[in-house]
Coordinates of C-alpha atoms in Angstrom, one line a residue:
M1 CA 122.8 192.8 130.8
T2 CA 122.5 194.7 134.1
L3 CA 119.6 196.9 134.9
T4 CA 120.8 200.2 136.3
L5 CA 118.6 202.8 138.0
Y6 CA 119.1 206.5 139.0
N7 CA 118.6 206.5 142.7
S8 CA 117.3 209.9 144.0
L9 CA 118.9 209.1 147.4
T10 CA 122.5 208.7 146.2
R11 CA 122.0 211.0 143.1
R12 CA 123.7 208.5 140.8
Q13 CA 122.9 205.5 138.6
E14 CA 123.4 202.2 140.3
P15 CA 123.1 198.5 139.4
F16 CA 119.8 197.1 140.6
E17 CA 120.2 194.5 143.4
T18 CA 117.2 193.4 145.4
V19 CA 117.0 192.6 149.0
E20 CA 115.8 189.1 148.1
P21 CA 117.2 187.6 144.9
G22 CA 114.6 187.4 142.1
K23 CA 111.9 189.4 144.1
V24 CA 111.0 193.0 144.1
K25 CA 109.1 194.8 146.8
M26 CA 107.8 198.1 145.3
Y27 CA 105.7 200.8 146.8
Y28 CA 104.1 203.8 145.0
C29 CA 102.7 206.8 146.9
G30 CA 99.2 206.9 145.4
V31 CA 96.6 209.6 145.2
T32 CA 94.6 211.6 147.8
V33 CA 91.1 210.8 146.8
Y34 CA 89.2 214.2 146.9
D35 CA 88.9 214.7 143.1
Y36 CA 89.2 213.1 139.7
C37 CA 92.7 212.1 138.6
H38 CA 94.5 214.5 136.3
L39 CA 97.3 214.3 133.7
G40 CA 100.0 214.3 136.4
H41 CA 98.4 211.2 138.0
A42 CA 98.2 209.6 134.5
R43 CA 101.9 210.0 133.9
A44 CA 102.9 208.6 137.3
C45 CA 100.6 205.6 137.1
I46 CA 101.6 204.8 133.6
V47 CA 105.3 205.1 134.4
W48 CA 105.2 202.8 137.5
D49 CA 102.8 200.4 135.7
V50 CA 105.4 200.0 132.9
V51 CA 108.3 199.7 135.4
R52 CA 106.4 196.9 137.1
R53 CA 105.6 195.2 133.8
Y54 CA 109.3 195.4 132.7
L55 CA 110.6 194.0 135.9
Q56 CA 108.3 191.1 135.5
F57 CA 109.3 190.7 131.9
I58 CA 113.0 190.3 132.8
G59 CA 112.1 187.7 135.4
Y60 CA 111.4 189.3 138.7
E61 CA 108.5 188.4 141.0
V62 CA 107.1 191.8 141.9
R63 CA 104.9 192.6 144.8
Y64 CA 103.4 196.1 144.1
I65 CA 101.6 198.1 146.7
Q66 CA 99.9 201.5 146.1
N67 CA 98.1 203.4 148.8
F68 CA 95.1 205.7 148.9
T69 CA 95.1 208.7 151.2
D70 CA 91.5 208.7 152.3
I71 CA 91.7 211.2 155.2
D72 CA 92.9 214.6 154.5
D73 CA 91.9 218.3 154.8
K74 CA 91.0 218.5 151.1
I75 CA 88.7 215.4 151.5
L76 CA 87.1 216.9 154.6
N77 CA 86.6 220.3 152.9
R78 CA 84.9 218.7 149.9
A79 CA 82.7 216.6 152.2
C80 CA 81.6 219.8 154.0
V81 CA 80.8 221.6 150.8
E82 CA 78.8 218.7 149.5
H83 CA 77.1 218.0 152.8
S84 CA 78.5 214.5 152.6
S85 CA 81.0 212.5 154.6
M86 CA 84.7 211.9 154.3
E87 CA 84.1 208.2 153.6
A88 CA 81.5 208.9 150.9
V89 CA 83.8 211.4 149.1
A90 CA 86.8 209.0 149.3
D91 CA 84.8 206.0 148.1
R92 CA 83.4 207.9 145.1
F93 CA 86.8 209.0 143.9
I94 CA 88.5 205.7 144.6
K95 CA 85.8 204.2 142.3
A96 CA 86.5 206.9 139.7
Y97 CA 90.3 206.2 140.0
F98 CA 89.8 202.5 139.0
E99 CA 87.6 203.5 136.1
D100 CA 90.2 206.0 134.8
M101 CA 93.1 203.5 135.2
A102 CA 91.2 200.8 133.5
R103 CA 90.7 203.0 130.5
L104 CA 94.5 203.7 130.4
G105 CA 95.3 200.0 130.6
I106 CA 96.9 200.2 134.1
K107 CA 97.2 196.9 135.8
E108 CA 95.9 196.8 139.3
A109 CA 98.3 196.8 142.2
D110 CA 98.6 193.7 144.4
E111 CA 97.0 195.7 147.3
Y112 CA 95.6 199.2 147.9
P113 CA 95.9 200.0 151.6
R114 CA 94.0 203.0 152.9
A115 CA 95.0 205.3 155.7
T116 CA 91.7 204.7 157.5
H117 CA 92.3 201.0 157.4
T118 CA 95.8 201.2 158.8
M119 CA 95.2 202.9 162.2
N120 CA 96.7 200.1 164.3
G121 CA 100.0 200.2 162.3
I122 CA 100.0 204.0 162.4
Q123 CA 99.5 204.2 166.1
R124 CA 102.0 201.4 166.8
L125 CA 104.7 203.3 164.8
I126 CA 104.0 206.6 166.6
H127 CA 104.2 204.8 169.9
E128 CA 107.6 203.3 169.0
L129 CA 108.9 206.8 167.8
E130 CA 107.8 208.2 171.1
N131 CA 109.5 205.5 173.1
K132 CA 112.8 206.1 171.2
G133 CA 112.7 209.8 171.8
F134 CA 111.9 210.8 168.2
A135 CA 108.3 212.0 169.0
Y136 CA 106.6 214.0 171.8
P137 CA 102.9 214.6 172.7
A138 CA 101.5 218.2 172.9
D139 CA 97.9 218.8 174.0
G140 CA 96.5 215.9 172.0
D141 CA 98.9 216.2 169.1
V142 CA 102.1 214.2 168.6
Y143 CA 105.0 215.7 166.7
Y144 CA 108.2 214.3 165.2
A145 CA 111.4 215.8 166.6
V146 CA 113.2 216.4 163.4
R147 CA 116.6 217.4 164.9
Q148 CA 116.7 214.0 166.7
F149 CA 117.2 212.3 163.3
A150 CA 120.8 213.1 162.3
E151 CA 120.3 212.2 158.7
Y152 CA 117.3 214.4 158.0
G153 CA 117.6 215.9 154.6
K154 CA 119.6 213.1 153.0
L155 CA 117.0 212.5 150.3
S156 CA 116.3 216.1 149.3
G157 CA 119.8 217.4 149.9
R158 CA 118.3 220.2 152.2
K159 CA 120.0 221.3 155.3
L160 CA 118.1 222.5 158.3
E161 CA 120.2 225.6 158.8
D162 CA 119.6 226.7 155.3
M163 CA 115.9 226.1 155.6
Q164 CA 115.8 227.9 158.9
A165 CA 117.1 231.1 157.2
G166 CA 114.4 231.0 154.6
K167 CA 111.6 230.0 156.9
S168 CA 112.1 232.5 159.7
D169 CA 110.1 235.3 158.1
R170 CA 107.2 233.0 157.1
V171 CA 106.4 231.6 160.5
N172 CA 103.3 232.8 162.3
V173 CA 104.3 232.7 166.0
E174 CA 100.7 233.2 167.0
D175 CA 99.7 230.0 165.3
P176 CA 98.6 227.5 168.0
E177 CA 100.3 224.6 166.2
Y178 CA 103.6 226.6 166.1
Q179 CA 103.3 227.2 169.8
K180 CA 102.9 223.5 170.5
K181 CA 106.1 222.5 168.7
K182 CA 109.5 222.4 170.3
D183 CA 111.1 223.3 166.9
P184 CA 109.5 224.9 163.9
F185 CA 110.6 222.0 161.7
D186 CA 108.8 219.4 163.7
F187 CA 105.8 217.9 161.9
A188 CA 102.6 216.2 163.0
L189 CA 102.3 212.5 163.4
W190 CA 98.9 212.7 165.1
K191 CA 96.4 215.5 165.2
A192 CA 93.9 216.1 168.0
A193 CA 90.3 215.9 166.9
K194 CA 88.5 219.1 165.8
P195 CA 84.7 219.6 166.2
G196 CA 82.8 217.9 163.5
E197 CA 85.7 215.9 162.0
P198 CA 86.1 212.1 162.0
A199 CA 88.3 210.9 164.8
W200 CA 89.9 207.7 166.0
E201 CA 90.7 206.8 169.6
S202 CA 94.4 206.7 170.5
P203 CA 96.7 206.8 173.6
W204 CA 97.0 210.6 173.0
G205 CA 93.3 211.2 172.7
A206 CA 90.8 211.2 169.8
G207 CA 92.3 212.4 166.6
R208 CA 93.6 211.4 163.2
P209 CA 97.0 210.7 161.7
G210 CA 99.3 213.2 159.9
W211 CA 99.9 212.7 156.2
H212 CA 103.5 211.4 156.3
I213 CA 103.1 208.7 158.9
E214 CA 100.5 206.7 156.9
C215 CA 103.0 205.7 154.2
S216 CA 105.6 204.6 156.7
A217 CA 103.1 202.4 158.4
M218 CA 101.7 200.9 155.2
V219 CA 105.2 200.1 153.8
R220 CA 106.1 198.4 157.1
D221 CA 102.8 196.5 157.4
R222 CA 102.6 195.3 153.8
L223 CA 106.3 194.9 152.7
G224 CA 108.5 195.0 155.8
D225 CA 111.3 197.2 157.1
T226 CA 113.3 197.6 153.9
I227 CA 111.8 197.5 150.4
D228 CA 113.5 197.6 147.0
I229 CA 111.8 200.5 145.2
H230 CA 109.9 203.4 146.7
A231 CA 108.3 205.4 143.8
G232 CA 106.4 208.7 143.4
G233 CA 106.3 212.1 141.8
A234 CA 109.3 214.4 142.2
D235 CA 107.0 216.8 144.1
L236 CA 107.0 214.3 147.0
I237 CA 110.7 214.2 147.6
F238 CA 110.3 217.0 150.2
P239 CA 108.8 216.9 152.7
H240 CA 106.8 213.7 152.2
H241 CA 109.5 211.2 151.3
E242 CA 112.0 212.9 153.5
N243 CA 109.7 212.5 156.5
E244 CA 108.9 208.9 155.6
I245 CA 112.6 208.1 155.9
A246 CA 112.9 209.9 159.2
Q247 CA 109.9 208.1 160.7
S248 CA 110.7 204.6 159.4
E249 CA 114.5 204.5 159.8
A250 CA 114.4 206.1 163.3
V251 CA 112.4 203.0 164.5
T252 CA 113.9 200.2 162.4
G253 CA 117.5 201.4 162.1
K254 CA 117.4 200.1 158.5
P255 CA 117.1 201.8 155.1
L256 CA 113.4 202.3 154.2
A257 CA 114.1 201.7 150.5
R258 CA 117.2 200.7 148.5
Y259 CA 116.1 202.7 145.5
W260 CA 114.1 206.0 145.5
L261 CA 112.6 206.6 142.0
H262 CA 110.8 209.8 141.1
N263 CA 108.9 210.7 137.9
G264 CA 109.0 214.2 136.5
M265 CA 106.0 216.6 136.4
V266 CA 103.6 217.4 133.6
K267 CA 103.2 220.9 132.2
V268 CA 100.4 222.1 129.9
D269 CA 101.5 224.4 127.1
G270 CA 104.7 225.2 129.0
E271 CA 103.0 226.1 132.3
K272 CA 102.5 224.2 135.5
M273 CA 99.1 222.6 135.5
S274 CA 96.7 224.3 137.9
K275 CA 93.0 225.1 138.3
S276 CA 93.8 228.8 138.7
L277 CA 95.4 228.9 135.2
G278 CA 92.5 227.1 133.7
N279 CA 94.7 224.4 132.2
F280 CA 93.8 221.6 134.7
I281 CA 92.9 218.5 132.7
T282 CA 91.5 215.3 134.2
I283 CA 92.1 211.9 132.6
R284 CA 88.4 211.4 131.9
E285 CA 88.1 214.8 130.3
L286 CA 90.9 214.0 128.0
L287 CA 89.7 210.6 127.0
D288 CA 86.1 211.8 126.6
R289 CA 87.4 214.2 124.0
G290 CA 88.2 211.2 121.9
V291 CA 92.0 210.9 122.6
D292 CA 93.0 207.3 122.4
P293 CA 94.1 205.9 125.8
M294 CA 97.0 204.2 124.0
A295 CA 98.1 207.5 122.5
V296 CA 98.2 208.9 126.1
R297 CA 100.5 206.0 127.2
L298 CA 102.7 206.6 124.1
F299 CA 102.9 210.3 124.9
V300 CA 104.1 209.5 128.4
L301 CA 106.6 206.9 127.3
T302 CA 108.2 209.1 124.7
A303 CA 109.9 211.1 127.4
Q304 CA 112.5 209.9 129.9
Y305 CA 110.5 209.2 133.1
R306 CA 112.5 211.6 135.3
T307 CA 112.2 214.6 133.1
P308 CA 109.3 217.1 132.9
I309 CA 106.9 216.6 129.9
D310 CA 104.8 219.3 128.2
F311 CA 101.3 218.4 127.2
T312 CA 100.3 220.3 124.0
D313 CA 97.9 219.6 121.2
E314 CA 100.9 219.0 118.9
A315 CA 102.4 216.5 121.3
I316 CA 99.2 214.5 121.7
A317 CA 98.7 214.6 117.9
A318 CA 102.2 213.2 117.3
A319 CA 101.6 210.5 119.9
T320 CA 98.3 209.6 118.2
N321 CA 100.1 209.3 114.9
G322 CA 102.7 207.2 116.5
W323 CA 100.1 204.9 118.1
H324 CA 98.5 204.4 114.7
T325 CA 101.8 203.1 113.4
I326 CA 102.3 200.7 116.2
K327 CA 98.6 199.6 116.1
E328 CA 99.0 198.7 112.4
G329 CA 101.8 196.5 113.3
L330 CA 99.9 194.9 116.2
L331 CA 97.0 194.1 113.9
F332 CA 99.2 192.7 111.2
G333 CA 98.7 189.1 112.3
Y334 CA 95.0 189.4 112.5
Q335 CA 94.8 190.9 109.0
Y336 CA 97.2 188.8 107.1
G337 CA 98.0 185.7 109.3
K338 CA 95.5 183.5 107.7
K339 CA 96.6 184.5 104.2
L340 CA 100.2 183.7 105.2
G341 CA 99.2 180.3 106.5
W342 CA 99.8 180.9 110.2
G343 CA 96.6 179.2 111.3
V344 CA 92.9 178.7 110.9
G345 CA 91.5 181.4 113.1
S346 CA 92.4 184.8 114.6
G347 CA 93.1 183.6 118.1
E348 CA 95.3 180.6 117.3
W349 CA 98.7 182.1 117.1
G350 CA 100.0 182.0 120.6
V351 CA 103.0 184.1 121.5
G352 CA 105.8 182.0 123.0
S353 CA 109.5 182.9 123.7
A354 CA 110.7 180.3 121.2
S355 CA 109.0 182.2 118.4
L356 CA 110.4 185.6 119.2
L357 CA 113.4 187.4 117.6
P358 CA 116.1 187.0 120.3
E359 CA 118.4 189.8 118.9
T360 CA 115.5 192.2 118.9
I361 CA 114.5 191.3 122.5
E362 CA 118.2 191.7 123.5
R363 CA 118.3 195.1 121.9
F364 CA 115.1 196.2 123.6
Q365 CA 116.4 195.1 127.0
E366 CA 119.8 196.7 126.4
V367 CA 118.3 200.2 126.0
V368 CA 115.6 199.9 128.6
N369 CA 118.0 198.5 131.2
N370 CA 119.6 202.0 131.2
D371 CA 117.4 203.6 133.9
F372 CA 114.1 202.5 132.3
N373 CA 114.8 204.1 129.0
F374 CA 111.3 203.6 127.6
P375 CA 111.8 206.0 124.7
G376 CA 114.6 203.8 123.5
G377 CA 112.4 200.8 123.8
L378 CA 109.7 202.5 121.8
A379 CA 112.2 203.0 119.0
V380 CA 112.6 199.2 118.7
L381 CA 108.8 198.8 118.5
F382 CA 108.5 201.4 115.8
E383 CA 111.1 199.6 113.7
L384 CA 109.1 196.4 113.9
A385 CA 105.8 198.1 113.3
K386 CA 107.0 200.0 110.2
E387 CA 108.5 196.9 108.7
L388 CA 105.2 195.0 109.2
R389 CA 103.2 197.9 107.7
R390 CA 105.5 197.8 104.6
E391 CA 105.0 194.0 104.3
G392 CA 101.2 194.5 104.7
N393 CA 101.1 197.0 101.8
I394 CA 103.0 194.5 99.7
I395 CA 100.6 191.7 100.5
V396 CA 97.6 193.9 99.6
H397 CA 99.0 195.2 96.3
E398 CA 101.3 192.5 95.1
G399 CA 100.2 189.4 97.1
Q400 CA 103.7 188.0 97.7
T401 CA 106.5 189.2 100.1
E402 CA 110.2 188.5 100.0
T403 CA 110.1 187.9 103.8
S404 CA 109.1 184.3 104.7
P405 CA 105.8 183.8 106.5
D406 CA 107.7 182.3 109.4
E407 CA 109.9 185.3 109.7
L408 CA 106.9 187.7 109.5
Q409 CA 105.2 185.7 112.3
R410 CA 108.3 186.0 114.5
Q411 CA 108.4 189.8 113.8
W412 CA 104.8 190.2 114.7
Q413 CA 104.9 188.1 117.8
T414 CA 108.0 190.0 119.0
L415 CA 106.1 193.3 118.5
V416 CA 103.1 192.0 120.4
T417 CA 105.3 190.9 123.2
L418 CA 107.3 194.1 123.6
A419 CA 104.3 196.3 123.2
G420 CA 102.6 194.3 126.0
V421 CA 105.6 195.2 128.2
L422 CA 104.8 198.8 127.6
G423 CA 101.1 198.3 128.1
L424 CA 100.3 199.1 124.4
E425 CA 97.5 196.9 123.2
A426 CA 95.1 197.1 120.2
E427 CA 91.5 196.2 120.5
I428 CA 91.5 193.4 118.0
E429 CA 87.8 192.6 117.7
A430 CA 86.8 196.3 117.3
E431 CA 89.5 196.9 114.7
I432 CA 89.4 193.7 112.5
P433 CA 86.2 192.0 111.5
M434 CA 87.1 188.3 111.0
N435 CA 84.0 187.1 109.2
D436 CA 84.9 186.3 105.6
S437 CA 81.8 184.2 104.7
L438 CA 81.2 186.1 101.5
S439 CA 82.6 184.5 98.4
D440 CA 84.5 186.5 95.8
A441 CA 81.5 186.3 93.4
E442 CA 79.2 187.7 96.1
I443 CA 81.6 190.5 96.9
E444 CA 81.8 191.4 93.2
V445 CA 77.9 191.5 93.0
K446 CA 77.8 193.9 96.0
I447 CA 80.4 196.1 94.5
Q448 CA 78.4 196.3 91.3
Q449 CA 75.3 197.2 93.3
R450 CA 77.3 199.9 95.0
Q451 CA 78.4 201.3 91.7
E452 CA 74.9 201.4 90.4
A453 CA 73.8 203.2 93.6
R454 CA 76.5 205.8 93.2
K455 CA 75.5 206.4 89.5
A456 CA 71.9 207.0 90.7
K457 CA 73.3 209.4 93.3
N458 CA 71.8 207.2 96.0
F459 CA 74.7 207.8 98.4
A460 CA 72.9 206.4 101.4
E461 CA 72.6 203.0 99.7
S462 CA 76.2 203.2 98.5
D463 CA 77.4 203.9 102.1
R464 CA 75.2 201.0 103.4
I465 CA 76.8 198.5 101.0
R466 CA 80.3 199.8 101.8
D467 CA 79.6 199.4 105.6
E468 CA 78.2 195.9 105.0
L469 CA 81.4 194.9 103.2
Q470 CA 83.6 196.4 105.9
A471 CA 81.6 194.4 108.5
E472 CA 82.5 191.3 106.5
G473 CA 86.2 192.1 106.6
I474 CA 86.3 193.5 103.1
T475 CA 88.2 196.8 102.4
L476 CA 87.5 198.8 99.3
I477 CA 90.6 200.4 97.9
D478 CA 90.3 204.0 96.7
S479 CA 90.4 204.2 92.9
R480 CA 88.5 206.1 90.2
D481 CA 85.9 203.3 89.7
G482 CA 85.9 202.0 93.3
T483 CA 85.9 198.4 92.3
R484 CA 89.2 197.3 93.8
W485 CA 89.1 195.4 97.1
H486 CA 90.9 193.1 99.4
R487 CA 89.9 190.7 102.1
N488 CA 91.4 191.4 105.5

């Protein structure tokens, strides 16, 4: 089975072939740390987290780098409003980023370079561009000469002559920056220091880097001249990724990335998410409302990663229901494994490849290999989870299933493995109490006490006994007299 990916650069789906066999160098354009992360960030981070997990699952060694933009006008503006510093604002929201991602089950990248920690690489790259005739200084600024790079526009499909026609009536010729440029399309690589702003010394004077140059420098410093996957949101194709290509390839003469992958945007109730529309939702706001983080992951993965998705109450409710189905399947082994003779304790059933269902694994890979078709992969998980839920109901009500314990264990372990590829994990200890120290006779006595409390309308005592039984791993089955039960 061959993994094929839609490459934004070539605009077609292509077989995945890495620069170095068996290894993947992957870079994701991360966040500008001036505020809390929102739903758009959640989608991107979940998508590229699962891409990385899947590549590792099918045998690749993945080196995954994600940057932080920690110097930017928005960061400086916030620092000014808060009477703080750029560094303090950036540090605060980087800390918040890790908190939010941990709640979503996002695995940490191998490295998180920051723009302010990459000044040597940034200045070295600008100097090389200047020496090769692709950059020029202008009163403390340095600009990239766009027309010197013949392939400019190859990622976005834009042509300079077409953009010139649309831009001519929007240019402010009195703007000092415009007057410094040799061409309106040239963009800043280095910006001269302004009063009160942080600045770094450079051959062109004190200043700070432009936005686009930082990623080119970080990719080169951490991963080399050519990487396998450059990922980011579709909104970054132009100008950010287009400018990255122009900067990097002008110096190295090599492709910056073999595959450019872009995730689609998030809408809220059919509209673009923005603070002005009042539909801006941060990750922590959503999770603090009680939405399960795994339901958020499921919501993201039910859509093809390149297409827009619409966040609605109905969509998150459907994702929550879907997660409950998969969670039931994931908890099956911890509920019924002992009864089926799998082992003595809850943590003793390790998941190994020899105990999985090869035909199910193959079917999962076959669908996901088609441009990371995670919705198709989820369908395989739902089949397993629903089958295990059905078997669990049979065990509870009838005690004996037609499927052998060994086959049920393979089904469960396959589900756990594939769910892990998608980052879907149930909190076992919180969900399934494993203490079954009460004997059947003791349980019957407590149920009788609960019935007496209910007859006396002492509902507080009735609820206390119910909760005590649940803490012991005993589930009471709804019935008219409330005396049926089973041990988890």
